[in-house]
Amino acid sequence: MDATHSMFCNNDLVNPLSSMGMQVSCILVVSHVFNVVFRTVGQPGPIAQILAGLALGPMSHIDYIKATFFPASSINYYEVVSFFCRINFMFLFGLEMNIHYAMRNLRRVSFVACGGALMGGVFGLSVSFYLHQELNTIDNAPLYYFSMIIMLVVSYTSSPMVIRLAAELRFAASDVGRMAVSSALITEMGCLLLFNVMINWRKPNHISAGLGCVIITVLVVYINRYLAVWLNARNRNQKYLKAPELLLILLLLLTSSMIIEIWGYNSIISCFIIGLLFPKEGKTARTLLHKLGYSIYNFVLPVYFGYLGLQCDLINVFRSLQRVACMAILILLSIGSKLGGTLLVSRYLKIPTSEGIFLGFILNTRGYADLLFIGAAAKQVITFDSEAYNVLLVSIVLNTIISGVIVAFLVRGEDKMFANNYTAIEPQQMEDELRILACVYDPRQVSAILATVLAMHGSRVSPSTTYIMHLIELVKKIKSNLLYHEKENADLSDDEDYGGNDVVEINNSLDTFTAETKILVHQRRAVSSFPSLYEDVCNEAEDLQVSIVLLPFHKHQRIDGKLESGKEGIRITNQKVLRHAPCSVGVIVERGLAKVPGFSQLVASEGIQNVATLFFGGPDDREAIAWSLRISGSPRVNLTIIRFLLSSSSQNEQIESGESEENEILMSLSGEETVNEIDNTFMVDFYNRYVTSGQIGYVEKFVKHGAETVDSLKEIGDMYSLFIVGKGGRGQSSLTIGMSDWEECPELGTVGDVLASSDLDIHGSVLIVQQHRDVKKGLLHD
């Protein structure tokens, strides 16, 4: 009773739990205020949060406040809470990491990471002899341990800081942003590995303990693989896992981390690897990303960054010229080593100097695992006194603030460095990654989208990343008289109710697709009213730096084969996206369900799909061919290019690539009519590259006017399961004149509108492609 009274009743504010709660609340409030203020001058959230902590720092060193809110008994509580937070957000970072990009660019990413880290190690070693004389340690640690700690501090890069800066400043999807994040993670994992070896080297059982940590990590990875499959199969009609199921996964992570920590090793690397190798598909990963992401990015990391600044005692450092000199040396060497190392590597890898400077500064951000290097985690080999610890901590914090401010300045000033270089498909090489943002309004549109995704991923030569965005109309919600605990999904917020059962059906379709094809599709969601829904699509396309946005047609096919209009808001949204999209746009008209299976059945069937790309001329048709080249590598797609040419009085025959000599084809490509020079050069280059080698079929059709063009389309209507055509760029060409007299959907272009019309009896779906208008016109390159 006396113990309980002394813990909770003697002075409630002195209780470690209550004082920690008040600190967290204070940091969150002040951080939010600082974030609002500094956002107006372009500074990211993490920098504002650290500055908020610095502003609160002097108050924490007042004797009364320190005794009330920072009691000595609370240190263990902070370490435990920090441990819980650390394992969760490293697991989340592993879950979110784009491993495919890192593997494709492993050489570049590794060189950038090692360049700054190795030079930092050299600089840290050179200055450690001086700092060893100036900074005191309680246990008089040997010089080699001291030197290794300084080398780690100077070499280290904080991946949480880099990830948050990339997200806040919106350059995470750019090539330089992804390189920075991947390099930061490699640097951090390397420094942590070296730190673990250093503190355990002298232990008699360090090898067996290290092997035990590896075995524990591998075991958890394998358990998670089977556990995720089992949880995905349970309760398929739910959007997310239930709370007990989520806690089961986190409990497994916590247990393995505690075992590793008890054995004397740090568990950060293990948590990251467990997250990295966790199955990314299905309801389990979706729940973890949603639940962990919200809490960590909105609460845990802001408090973590704020508390980083709160611990600093700037006044104490600046009272001594000696301490100021040590701090300045550490900051200058850190910046110099990162800049020098990354610039040397950038020159070797032929990375632009501006990108090398940016990488040097962003990889110079600190404030995560380096606190372990100088804190309690290193007490087995070295323990700094309070003044030395404060000097190292202040140098880490000021280093991060300086680098973060410069990074924000560079992002604002170097728009070209972070701009999307590929707003269209035509200028890209086949080896370049193609990013696609596919939109769906309801579940029946998913099959056509997934068939297109499968065809696009069929070629190993052309890597691609696909995002599927569920567009949900924001409607006025009906108030319920039920209490919170009486609701069916009480554990979800009101925002999660939007989309209804459509969300579950779409999720199940994507999960089944991923399980069958092993193709990972990243999910997004936008909830807005129809008049402003296009803004969400365009903003997401810009943030993800995609090359093309795929939209479903506003009409759907009935059982009798006729097309029936859906919501008018869908058509208006599509029209606005076509006008304002920052990249190319494709509209998918799903047909062929009534009589024979169409292209949308590509996922379910094993047969070969015949695809035709119609070429009339113009940038949109060239973009359509560039798209077609990407899917031609799929073993389940047989592609044929059909070029329509104006027939002269002596030309009324059809020329096919398999029935004529190459010189005849090249003569027809130059043609007797005046043809756009770019189109001609484009087609000659295309023919020499792909048709002569037999990869792609080629057919020419000569027509006199629009009526003959329509007749030709009717002739081939039953031959192909997908027709790809450019939207426009032809004007009132003789090839299409008269075809727009009964136009229903001008947003599809002349030929696209005819192919999508119910009056034209074709059995294939239609993809209408519009090239981004700002793209430079040029030749197609392999």
XYZ file of N, CA, C and O in Angstrom, residues 146 162 173 221 245 276 282 314 384 403 416 537 551 579 623 667 669 716 727:
76
model
N 36.534 4.659 -29.118
C 36.120 6.048 -29.328
C 36.164 6.406 -30.812
O 35.239 7.029 -31.350
N 15.303 10.819 -44.017
C 15.305 10.909 -45.480
C 13.926 10.553 -46.040
O 13.413 11.227 -46.946
N 8.896 9.988 -55.421
C 8.714 9.171 -56.627
C 9.747 9.466 -57.705
O 9.851 8.707 -58.664
N 10.387 -14.553 -40.677
C 10.049 -14.289 -42.081
C 9.205 -15.424 -42.651
O 8.175 -15.186 -43.311
N -6.050 -9.982 -34.826
C -5.184 -10.553 -35.864
C -3.978 -9.648 -36.134
O -2.859 -10.128 -36.341
N 10.705 -5.990 -44.941
C 11.069 -6.028 -46.358
C 10.599 -7.312 -47.024
O 10.148 -7.302 -48.175
N -2.396 -8.677 -50.494
C -3.467 -9.156 -49.633
C -3.862 -8.187 -48.532
O -3.308 -7.113 -48.340
N 21.536 23.589 -25.827
C 22.350 24.489 -26.633
C 23.105 25.499 -25.786
O 24.256 25.847 -26.079
N 29.837 8.153 -22.581
C 30.217 9.562 -22.587
C 29.643 10.245 -21.349
O 28.545 9.903 -20.887
N 21.293 20.594 -42.992
C 21.117 19.812 -44.220
C 19.667 19.816 -44.672
O 19.385 19.915 -45.877
N 13.659 20.998 -62.308
C 13.955 20.035 -63.356
C 14.526 18.734 -62.789
O 14.344 17.664 -63.372
N -6.995 12.755 -59.270
C -6.315 11.897 -60.239
C -5.065 12.585 -60.781
O -3.977 11.997 -60.832
N -8.148 5.159 -67.755
C -9.499 5.445 -67.270
C -10.489 4.472 -67.879
O -10.377 4.145 -69.070
N -8.198 16.563 -70.325
C -7.761 17.942 -70.571
C -6.607 18.360 -69.669
O -5.737 19.125 -70.092
N 1.926 7.355 -79.913
C 1.866 6.942 -78.502
C 1.177 5.590 -78.364
O 1.571 4.750 -77.544
N 8.280 1.624 -99.682
C 7.723 2.550 -100.660
C 6.344 3.007 -100.228
O 6.001 4.185 -100.343
N 5.355 3.195 -97.241
C 5.507 4.062 -96.081
C 5.773 5.500 -96.516
O 5.329 6.440 -95.883
N -12.496 -6.276 -89.793
C -11.557 -6.821 -88.813
C -12.159 -6.869 -87.406
O -11.468 -7.182 -86.440
N -6.131 8.958 -79.985
C -7.376 9.732 -79.903
C -7.550 10.669 -81.091
O -8.605 10.695 -81.718
